[in-house]
CSV table of C-alpha atoms and ligand atoms in Angstrom, one decimal:
chain,number,residue,atom,x,y,z
A,23,MET,CA,33.2,-13.9,2.6
A,24,THR,CA,34.6,-11.1,4.5
A,25,GLN,CA,34.4,-11.1,8.9
A,26,GLY,CA,33.2,-14.8,8.3
A,27,ARG,CA,29.7,-13.9,6.8
A,28,PRO,CA,28.4,-14.1,3.2
A,29,LEU,CA,28.6,-10.7,1.1
A,30,LEU,CA,25.2,-10.7,-0.5
A,31,ASN,CA,22.8,-10.3,2.5
A,32,ARG,CA,20.6,-12.8,4.5
A,33,ARG,CA,17.2,-11.6,3.1
A,34,LEU,CA,18.5,-12.2,-0.3
A,35,ALA,CA,19.8,-15.3,0.0
A,36,GLY,CA,19.5,-18.0,-2.2
A,37,PHE,CA,18.3,-15.7,-4.9
A,38,GLY,CA,20.9,-16.3,-7.9
A,39,THR,CA,20.1,-15.2,-11.4
A,40,THR,CA,17.1,-15.0,-12.9
A,41,ILE,CA,15.4,-17.4,-14.2
A,42,PHE,CA,15.0,-15.5,-17.2
A,43,ALA,CA,18.6,-14.3,-17.8
A,44,GLU,CA,19.4,-17.5,-17.3
A,45,MET,CA,17.7,-19.0,-19.5
A,46,SER,CA,18.4,-15.9,-22.5
A,47,ALA,CA,21.7,-16.8,-22.5
A,48,LEU,CA,21.6,-20.5,-22.6
A,49,ALA,CA,19.5,-19.4,-25.9
A,50,VAL,CA,22.9,-17.3,-26.7
A,51,ARG,CA,24.8,-19.9,-26.1
A,52,THR,CA,23.1,-22.5,-28.1
A,53,GLY,CA,22.0,-21.2,-31.3
A,54,SER,CA,18.3,-22.1,-29.8
A,55,LEU,CA,14.7,-19.8,-30.8
A,56,ASN,CA,14.3,-18.7,-27.8
A,57,LEU,CA,11.0,-19.3,-26.5
A,58,GLY,CA,11.9,-18.5,-22.2
A,59,GLN,CA,12.0,-14.9,-21.3
A,60,GLY,CA,8.8,-13.3,-22.6
A,61,PHE,CA,9.9,-10.4,-25.1
A,62,PRO,CA,8.3,-9.7,-28.5
A,63,ASP,CA,11.1,-10.6,-31.7
A,64,THR,CA,9.1,-8.3,-33.6
A,65,ASP,CA,9.5,-3.8,-32.4
A,66,GLY,CA,6.6,-2.3,-31.0
A,67,PRO,CA,4.5,0.7,-33.6
A,68,ASP,CA,7.0,2.6,-36.0
A,69,GLU,CA,4.9,5.6,-34.7
A,70,ILE,CA,5.8,5.1,-31.4
A,71,ARG,CA,8.8,4.6,-32.0
A,72,GLU,CA,10.0,7.7,-34.4
A,73,ALA,CA,7.7,9.9,-31.6
A,74,ALA,CA,10.9,8.6,-29.0
A,75,VAL,CA,13.4,9.5,-31.5
A,76,ARG,CA,11.2,13.2,-31.9
A,77,ALA,CA,11.4,13.6,-28.4
A,78,LEU,CA,15.1,12.5,-28.7
A,79,ARG,CA,15.6,15.1,-31.2
A,80,ASP,CA,13.3,17.7,-29.5
A,81,GLY,CA,15.4,17.7,-25.8
A,82,ARG,CA,12.4,16.5,-24.4
A,83,GLY,CA,13.2,14.1,-21.5
A,84,ASN,CA,17.0,14.7,-22.0
A,85,GLN,CA,17.1,15.4,-18.5
A,86,TYR,CA,16.0,14.2,-15.5
A,87,PRO,CA,12.3,13.9,-15.5
A,88,PRO,CA,9.7,14.9,-13.3
A,89,GLY,CA,10.3,12.8,-10.0
A,90,PRO,CA,6.6,11.7,-10.6
A,91,GLY,CA,6.6,11.0,-14.4
A,92,VAL,CA,6.4,14.0,-17.5
A,93,PRO,CA,2.9,15.7,-17.2
A,94,GLU,CA,2.2,13.9,-20.8
A,95,LEU,CA,2.4,10.6,-19.5
A,96,ARG,CA,0.5,10.8,-16.2
A,97,THR,CA,-1.9,12.3,-17.6
A,98,ALA,CA,-2.1,10.0,-20.7
A,99,ILE,CA,-2.5,6.9,-18.2
A,100,ALA,CA,-5.1,8.9,-16.1
A,101,ASP,CA,-6.7,9.4,-19.3
A,102,HIS,CA,-6.5,5.3,-20.0
A,103,GLN,CA,-8.2,3.9,-17.0
A,104,LEU,CA,-10.8,6.5,-16.9
A,105,ARG,CA,-11.2,5.4,-20.7
A,106,ARG,CA,-10.9,1.5,-20.5
A,107,TYR,CA,-12.0,1.1,-16.5
A,108,GLY,CA,-14.6,4.7,-15.5
A,109,LEU,CA,-11.4,5.3,-12.9
A,110,THR,CA,-10.5,8.1,-12.4
A,111,HIS,CA,-7.0,9.5,-11.1
A,112,ASP,CA,-5.8,13.0,-10.2
A,113,PRO,CA,-2.8,12.5,-13.1
A,114,ASP,CA,-1.2,15.3,-10.5
A,115,THR,CA,-1.6,13.0,-6.8
A,116,GLU,CA,-2.7,9.7,-8.3
A,117,VAL,CA,-0.1,8.8,-10.8
A,118,LEU,CA,3.6,7.5,-10.2
A,119,VAL,CA,5.4,6.8,-13.4
A,120,THR,CA,8.4,4.3,-13.0
A,121,ALA,CA,11.0,2.1,-13.9
A,122,GLY,CA,8.8,-0.6,-15.3
A,123,ALA,CA,6.4,-2.7,-13.3
A,124,THR,CA,9.5,-4.1,-11.6
A,125,GLU,CA,10.4,-0.5,-10.1
A,126,ALA,CA,7.0,0.1,-8.8
A,127,ILE,CA,6.6,-3.9,-7.7
A,128,ALA,CA,9.7,-3.2,-5.0
A,129,ALA,CA,8.0,0.2,-4.3
A,130,ALA,CA,5.1,-0.6,-3.1
A,131,MET,CA,7.0,-3.6,-1.2
A,132,LEU,CA,9.4,-1.2,0.2
A,133,ALA,CA,7.0,1.4,0.5
A,134,LEU,CA,4.3,-1.1,2.4
A,135,LEU,CA,6.1,-3.4,4.7
A,136,GLU,CA,7.0,-3.9,7.9
A,137,PRO,CA,9.4,-6.7,8.8
A,138,GLY,CA,6.9,-9.4,9.8
A,139,ASP,CA,4.7,-8.3,7.7
A,140,GLU,CA,3.0,-11.6,5.4
A,141,VAL,CA,2.0,-10.7,1.7
A,142,ILE,CA,-0.6,-13.4,0.0
A,143,ALA,CA,0.5,-14.2,-4.1
A,144,LEU,CA,-0.4,-16.3,-6.6
A,145,GLU,CA,1.6,-18.7,-6.5
A,146,PRO,CA,3.4,-19.6,-9.5
A,147,TYR,CA,4.5,-15.8,-8.9
A,148,TYR,CA,6.7,-13.5,-11.1
A,149,ASP,CA,9.8,-14.0,-10.0
A,150,SER,CA,10.2,-10.4,-9.1
A,151,TYR,CA,8.0,-10.8,-6.1
A,152,ALA,CA,9.5,-13.1,-3.7
A,153,ALA,CA,12.6,-10.9,-4.1
A,154,CYS,CA,11.0,-7.9,-3.5
A,155,ILE,CA,9.1,-9.0,-0.7
A,156,ALA,CA,12.2,-10.6,0.5
A,157,MET,CA,14.1,-7.1,0.7
A,158,ALA,CA,11.3,-5.2,2.2
A,159,GLY,CA,12.1,-8.2,4.8
A,160,GLY,CA,8.4,-9.5,5.1
A,161,THR,CA,7.1,-12.9,4.2
A,162,ARG,CA,6.0,-14.4,1.2
A,163,VAL,CA,2.3,-15.9,1.7
A,164,PRO,CA,1.6,-18.0,-1.7
A,165,VAL,CA,-1.8,-19.6,-2.6
A,166,THR,CA,-1.5,-22.3,-5.3
A,167,LEU,CA,-3.2,-21.8,-8.4
A,168,ARG,CA,-3.9,-25.0,-8.8
A,169,PRO,CA,-4.5,-27.6,-12.4
A,170,ASP,CA,-7.9,-28.0,-13.8
A,171,ARG,CA,-7.7,-30.9,-16.1
A,172,ASP,CA,-10.9,-30.7,-17.0
A,173,THR,CA,-10.9,-26.8,-17.9
A,174,GLY,CA,-7.2,-27.5,-18.9
A,175,THR,CA,-6.6,-24.1,-17.4
A,176,PHE,CA,-5.9,-23.5,-13.8
A,177,ARG,CA,-7.5,-21.4,-10.9
A,178,LEU,CA,-8.1,-19.9,-8.1
A,179,ASP,CA,-9.2,-21.7,-4.6
A,180,LEU,CA,-10.7,-18.8,-3.7
A,181,GLY,CA,-11.6,-21.2,0.0
A,182,GLU,CA,-7.4,-21.7,-0.3
A,183,LEU,CA,-7.4,-17.6,-0.5
A,184,ARG,CA,-9.6,-17.0,2.7
A,185,ALA,CA,-7.3,-19.6,4.7
A,186,ALA,CA,-4.4,-17.8,3.7
A,187,VAL,CA,-5.1,-14.7,5.8
A,188,THR,CA,-3.7,-13.7,9.1
A,189,PRO,CA,-3.6,-10.6,11.3
A,190,ARG,CA,0.2,-10.5,10.2
A,191,THR,CA,-1.3,-10.2,6.3
A,192,ARG,CA,-1.0,-7.1,5.4
A,193,LEU,CA,-1.4,-7.4,1.8
A,194,ILE,CA,-2.1,-9.7,-0.8
A,195,LEU,CA,-0.5,-9.0,-4.6
A,196,LEU,CA,-2.5,-9.7,-7.1
A,197,ASN,CA,-1.5,-10.7,-10.2
A,198,THR,CA,-4.0,-10.9,-13.3
A,199,PRO,CA,-3.8,-12.2,-16.4
A,200,HIS,CA,-1.5,-13.9,-14.4
A,201,ASN,CA,2.2,-15.3,-15.7
A,202,PRO,CA,2.9,-18.0,-15.7
A,203,THR,CA,0.1,-19.8,-16.3
A,204,GLY,CA,-2.3,-17.5,-18.0
A,205,THR,CA,-5.1,-17.4,-15.4
A,206,VAL,CA,-7.5,-14.3,-16.1
A,207,LEU,CA,-9.0,-14.1,-12.7
A,208,THR,CA,-13.1,-13.1,-13.3
A,209,ARG,CA,-15.8,-11.1,-12.3
A,210,GLU,CA,-16.8,-13.1,-9.6
A,211,GLU,CA,-12.9,-14.1,-8.5
A,212,LEU,CA,-12.3,-10.8,-7.8
A,213,ALA,CA,-15.4,-9.5,-6.1
A,214,ALA,CA,-14.7,-11.9,-3.5
A,215,VAL,CA,-11.0,-11.1,-3.1
A,216,ALA,CA,-12.9,-7.4,-3.1
A,217,THR,CA,-14.7,-8.5,0.3
A,218,LEU,CA,-11.7,-10.2,1.9
A,219,ALA,CA,-9.5,-7.2,1.6
A,220,CYS,CA,-12.7,-4.9,2.6
A,221,GLU,CA,-13.6,-7.6,5.4
A,222,ARG,CA,-10.0,-7.6,6.9
A,223,ASP,CA,-8.7,-4.6,6.2
A,224,LEU,CA,-5.9,-5.3,3.4
A,225,LEU,CA,-4.3,-3.9,1.0
A,226,VAL,CA,-3.8,-5.1,-2.7
A,227,VAL,CA,-1.6,-4.5,-4.8
A,228,THR,CA,-2.5,-5.9,-8.3
A,229,ASP,CA,0.2,-6.2,-11.1
A,230,GLU,CA,-1.8,-5.6,-14.5
A,231,VAL,CA,1.0,-5.7,-16.8
A,232,TYR,CA,-1.0,-7.9,-19.4
A,233,GLU,CA,-4.3,-6.3,-19.7
A,234,HIS,CA,-5.0,-6.2,-22.8
A,235,LEU,CA,-4.0,-9.4,-23.8
A,236,VAL,CA,-7.0,-11.5,-22.8
A,237,PHE,CA,-8.5,-13.5,-25.2
A,238,GLU,CA,-11.0,-14.5,-23.1
A,239,GLY,CA,-13.1,-13.3,-20.3
A,240,GLU,CA,-12.1,-9.7,-20.3
A,241,HIS,CA,-10.0,-7.3,-17.6
A,242,ILE,CA,-11.6,-5.5,-14.6
A,243,PRO,CA,-9.3,-3.5,-12.4
A,244,LEU,CA,-9.6,-4.5,-8.9
A,245,ALA,CA,-9.9,-1.0,-8.1
A,246,SER,CA,-13.2,-0.8,-9.8
A,247,PHE,CA,-14.9,-2.9,-7.3
A,248,PRO,CA,-16.5,-1.2,-3.9
A,249,GLY,CA,-14.9,-0.1,-1.3
A,250,MET,CA,-11.1,-0.8,-3.1
A,251,ARG,CA,-10.4,1.9,-4.4
A,252,GLU,CA,-8.8,3.5,-1.4
A,253,ARG,CA,-7.1,-0.2,-0.9
A,254,THR,CA,-5.6,-0.7,-4.0
A,255,VAL,CA,-2.2,-0.2,-5.4
A,256,SER,CA,-2.5,-0.5,-9.4
A,257,ILE,CA,1.1,-1.6,-11.4
A,258,SER,CA,0.8,-1.4,-14.8
A,259,SER,CA,3.7,-1.4,-18.1
A,260,ALA,CA,4.3,-0.5,-21.9
A,261,GLY,CA,6.4,-2.8,-22.0
A,262,LYS,CA,3.7,-6.3,-23.1
A,263,THR,CA,0.6,-3.4,-25.0
A,264,PHE,CA,3.2,-1.4,-27.0
A,265,SER,CA,5.7,-4.5,-27.1
A,266,PHE,CA,8.5,-1.6,-26.2
A,267,THR,CA,9.9,-4.2,-22.9
A,268,GLY,CA,13.4,-1.8,-23.1
A,269,TRP,CA,12.1,0.6,-22.6
A,270,LYS,CA,10.8,0.4,-18.6
A,271,VAL,CA,8.2,2.7,-18.6
A,272,GLY,CA,5.5,1.6,-16.3
A,273,TRP,CA,3.2,3.4,-13.2
A,274,VAL,CA,1.0,3.2,-10.9
A,275,THR,CA,-2.8,4.2,-10.0
A,276,ALA,CA,-3.7,4.2,-6.3
A,277,SER,CA,-5.4,6.7,-4.2
A,278,ALA,CA,-3.2,10.0,-2.9
A,279,PRO,CA,-1.9,8.7,-0.1
A,280,LEU,CA,-0.9,5.4,-1.3
A,281,VAL,CA,0.9,7.3,-3.9
A,282,SER,CA,2.8,9.1,-2.1
A,283,ALA,CA,3.9,6.3,0.1
A,284,VAL,CA,5.3,4.4,-3.3
A,285,ARG,CA,6.7,7.5,-4.5
A,286,THR,CA,9.3,7.9,-1.3
A,287,ALA,CA,10.8,4.3,-1.5
A,288,LYS,CA,10.1,5.1,-5.5
A,289,GLN,CA,12.2,8.3,-5.5
A,290,TYR,CA,15.7,6.8,-3.8
A,291,LEU,CA,15.2,3.4,-6.2
A,292,THR,CA,15.9,5.1,-9.7
A,293,TYR,CA,14.4,8.4,-9.2
A,294,VAL,CA,13.4,9.0,-12.8
A,295,SER,CA,13.8,7.0,-16.1
A,296,ALA,CA,13.3,6.7,-19.3
A,297,GLY,CA,12.9,10.6,-19.9
A,298,PRO,CA,11.9,10.6,-24.2
A,299,PHE,CA,10.0,7.2,-23.9
A,300,GLN,CA,7.9,8.8,-21.6
A,301,TYR,CA,6.4,11.0,-23.6
A,302,ALA,CA,6.6,8.3,-26.1
A,303,ILE,CA,4.2,5.8,-24.5
A,304,ALA,CA,2.2,9.0,-23.6
A,305,GLU,CA,0.9,9.0,-27.1
A,306,ALA,CA,1.4,4.9,-28.1
A,307,LEU,CA,-1.6,5.2,-24.5
A,308,ARG,CA,-3.9,7.4,-27.1
A,309,LEU,CA,-3.8,4.9,-30.0
A,310,PRO,CA,-7.0,4.4,-31.3
A,311,ASP,CA,-8.7,1.1,-30.1
A,312,SER,CA,-7.9,-1.2,-33.7
A,313,TYR,CA,-4.0,-1.2,-32.3
A,314,PHE,CA,-5.6,-3.2,-29.4
A,315,GLU,CA,-8.2,-4.9,-30.8
A,316,ASN,CA,-5.4,-6.4,-33.3
A,317,PHE,CA,-2.6,-6.7,-30.8
A,318,ARG,CA,-4.7,-9.2,-29.0
A,319,SER,CA,-6.3,-11.2,-32.3
A,320,ASP,CA,-2.6,-11.1,-33.3
A,321,LEU,CA,-1.3,-13.1,-29.9
A,322,ARG,CA,-5.0,-15.3,-30.4
A,323,ARG,CA,-3.8,-16.8,-33.7
A,324,LYS,CA,-0.2,-17.4,-32.2
A,325,ARG,CA,-1.4,-18.9,-29.1
A,326,ASP,CA,-3.2,-21.1,-31.2
A,327,LEU,CA,-0.8,-21.8,-33.7
A,328,LEU,CA,1.3,-22.9,-30.9
A,329,GLY,CA,-0.9,-24.4,-28.3
A,330,ASP,CA,-1.6,-26.4,-31.1
A,331,GLY,CA,1.4,-27.3,-32.2
A,332,LEU,CA,2.6,-28.4,-28.9
A,333,ARG,CA,-0.5,-30.5,-28.1
A,334,ALA,CA,1.1,-31.9,-30.9
A,335,ALA,CA,4.1,-32.8,-30.2
A,336,GLY,CA,3.1,-34.5,-26.9
A,337,PHE,CA,2.7,-32.1,-24.3
A,338,GLU,CA,-0.4,-31.4,-22.2
A,339,VAL,CA,-1.2,-27.7,-22.7
A,340,TYR,CA,-3.4,-25.8,-20.2
A,341,ARG,CA,-4.9,-23.3,-22.0
A,342,PRO,CA,-4.7,-19.3,-21.0
A,343,ARG,CA,-6.9,-17.0,-21.3
A,344,GLY,CA,-4.8,-14.8,-20.8
A,345,THR,CA,-0.8,-13.1,-21.2
A,346,TYR,CA,1.6,-14.1,-23.9
A,347,PHE,CA,2.5,-17.3,-22.0
A,348,ILE,CA,1.4,-21.3,-22.3
A,349,THR,CA,1.6,-23.8,-19.3
A,350,THR,CA,2.6,-27.8,-20.1
A,351,ASP,CA,3.1,-30.6,-18.8
A,352,ILE,CA,5.6,-32.9,-19.4
A,353,THR,CA,4.9,-35.8,-17.7
A,354,PRO,CA,3.4,-36.9,-21.4
A,355,PHE,CA,7.2,-38.1,-22.2
A,356,GLY,CA,8.2,-39.5,-18.8
A,357,GLU,CA,9.6,-36.3,-18.0
A,358,LYS,CA,9.3,-35.0,-14.0
A,359,ASP,CA,12.0,-32.7,-13.5
A,360,ALA,CA,11.0,-28.8,-15.4
A,361,TYR,CA,14.2,-27.4,-15.0
A,362,ALA,CA,15.9,-30.5,-15.9
A,363,PHE,CA,13.9,-30.7,-18.9
A,364,CYS,CA,15.0,-27.1,-20.2
A,365,ARG,CA,18.3,-27.4,-19.3
A,366,ALA,CA,18.5,-30.0,-21.4
A,367,LEU,CA,15.9,-28.3,-24.4
A,368,PRO,CA,18.3,-26.5,-25.9
A,369,GLU,CA,20.6,-29.9,-27.1
A,370,ARG,CA,18.2,-32.3,-27.9
A,371,CYS,CA,16.3,-30.3,-30.5
A,372,GLY,CA,17.5,-26.2,-30.2
A,373,VAL,CA,14.2,-24.2,-28.2
A,374,VAL,CA,14.5,-22.9,-24.7
A,375,ALA,CA,11.7,-22.8,-22.1
A,376,ILE,CA,11.0,-21.4,-18.6
A,377,PRO,CA,10.6,-24.3,-16.1
A,378,ASN,CA,7.2,-23.1,-14.0
A,379,SER,CA,8.8,-24.8,-11.0
A,380,VAL,CA,11.3,-22.0,-10.4
A,381,PHE,CA,8.2,-19.9,-9.4
A,382,TYR,CA,6.9,-22.2,-6.6
A,383,ASP,CA,6.8,-22.5,-2.9
A,384,ASP,CA,5.7,-25.9,-3.0
A,385,PRO,CA,8.4,-28.5,-4.8
A,386,ASP,CA,6.0,-31.0,-6.5
A,387,ALA,CA,3.4,-28.8,-7.4
A,388,GLY,CA,4.8,-27.4,-10.3
A,389,ARG,CA,7.4,-29.7,-10.7
A,390,SER,CA,6.8,-30.8,-14.3
A,391,GLN,CA,5.7,-27.3,-15.8
A,392,VAL,CA,6.9,-25.9,-18.5
A,393,ARG,CA,6.2,-22.4,-20.0
A,394,PHE,CA,7.0,-21.2,-23.8
A,395,THR,CA,6.1,-17.6,-25.2
A,396,PHE,CA,4.3,-17.1,-27.8
A,397,CYS,CA,5.2,-13.3,-28.7
A,398,LYS,CA,7.6,-14.9,-31.6
A,399,LYS,CA,6.9,-14.2,-35.4
A,400,ASP,CA,4.5,-16.8,-36.8
A,401,ASP,CA,8.0,-18.6,-38.3
A,402,VAL,CA,9.6,-18.7,-35.2
A,403,LEU,CA,6.9,-20.8,-33.9
A,404,ARG,CA,6.1,-22.6,-36.3
A,405,GLU,CA,10.1,-24.0,-36.6
A,406,ALA,CA,10.1,-24.6,-32.9
A,407,VAL,CA,7.0,-27.0,-32.8
A,408,ASP,CA,8.2,-28.4,-35.5
A,409,ARG,CA,12.1,-29.2,-33.2
A,410,LEU,CA,9.9,-30.4,-30.7
A,411,ARG,CA,8.1,-32.7,-32.6
A,412,GLY,CA,11.7,-34.5,-32.4
A,413,LEU,CA,11.0,-35.0,-28.2
A,414,ALA,CA,8.2,-38.1,-28.6
A,415,SER,CA,10.2,-40.0,-30.8
B,27,PMP,N1,5.5,-9.2,-14.0
B,27,PMP,C1,4.8,-9.8,-14.1
B,27,PMP,C2,3.4,-10.3,-14.7
B,27,PMP,C3,5.9,-9.4,-15.7
B,27,PMP,O1,5.5,-11.0,-16.6
B,27,PMP,C4,6.7,-8.4,-16.1
B,27,PMP,C5,7.4,-9.2,-17.2
B,27,PMP,N2,7.3,-8.0,-18.6
B,27,PMP,C6,6.7,-7.3,-15.3
B,27,PMP,C7,6.3,-7.5,-13.5
B,27,PMP,C8,7.9,-6.6,-15.3
B,27,PMP,O2,7.3,-5.6,-16.0
B,27,PMP,P1,8.2,-4.7,-16.7
B,27,PMP,O3,9.0,-4.8,-17.8
B,27,PMP,O4,7.6,-3.5,-17.3
B,27,PMP,O5,9.1,-4.1,-15.2
B,28,LIG,N1,8.1,-10.9,-17.8
B,28,LIG,C1,9.3,-11.4,-18.9
B,28,LIG,C2,9.0,-13.0,-18.3
B,28,LIG,O1,8.2,-13.4,-17.9
B,28,LIG,C3,10.4,-11.9,-18.3
B,28,LIG,C4,11.0,-10.2,-17.9
B,28,LIG,C5,12.0,-10.3,-17.6
B,28,LIG,O2,13.0,-10.6,-17.7
B,28,LIG,N2,13.0,-9.7,-15.6
B,28,LIG,O3,9.4,-13.5,-18.9
């Protein structure tokens, strides 16, 4: 306290340490297997790592890169959007490189919101959404994805989404493939979101960092729907796709006026970042299709390995169609409180997981949900499952 008031401003009151930092620290402290924070325990392709070393040695990116990102990367991003999704973007005016998707989300909120604007986000939501909306003075309006026990997946209720829009709604912050539930919105669901955004004249910010991690169905960018190109800020990142989460290379693609708005905020956050890594990611985006296919099939196999193991250990398991996370329910163990469960799990069996309950405004909706990641070596997943089997006894 100084001057009789708390040091942390009121917008950030209640935002303590992120759950990922808390649980990773717990894993280190207890020597547990960390199936909590989503980072792979194997680095991405050697040739991409070497491309970064080459850039460092050749003096490419060791000084401030251009504000919007190096031209090689902006062109590679535009080519990727065209090749994969048929979306055209001018690399000079419609692409912006950011310090991971995290900065892109923050810059988009700071650029596009006025205090009091409402932002609809799918709940459970990625933790930075709540903080960024708050920092921008916006108001979060969650729409809850509900577990559907028949299909073993989470579903978006389009009626609830529609009902959440008010005259104060400025934008929808849409994450698909969705962390933590693994939901991949279908073409029909996305079409309905697009229709709603056009009808109510809303912006949409899409978080597509798991675009290459879809095991069932397909990833379709919302920007490709009629009327959406001009009102969508599409965000993605290299971290998950290429298994270099520490490089923090992300990007925005959107119309020139939207990119210009987001860039205005971004330039006063980091200005620029990750110089040499930008060159390496430009090469990564041009890897042959076989890279993306192998990556996906490897992770699909890991999903099944962990999913089967968790089920055998006694968890109720929801089937992720995308991402590298599995949401489970701990009710079969007679447990109700995911946070307490996750804090005790290292002591009980040497495994760390993430309580989904912290990603909800509605304290009851996710109280008994626990998330595990499967972006780990097979041996680690097998060992974790073995240890978790002890829970039932
Ligand atoms: N959005 C979602 C849904 C995520 O899971 C993550 C974590 N990778 C991010 C954004 C942040 O991505 P980055 O590491 O590129 O900042
Ligand atoms: N996206 C990662 C996850 O959901 C964590 C990133 C972070 O620690 N901020 O596990």
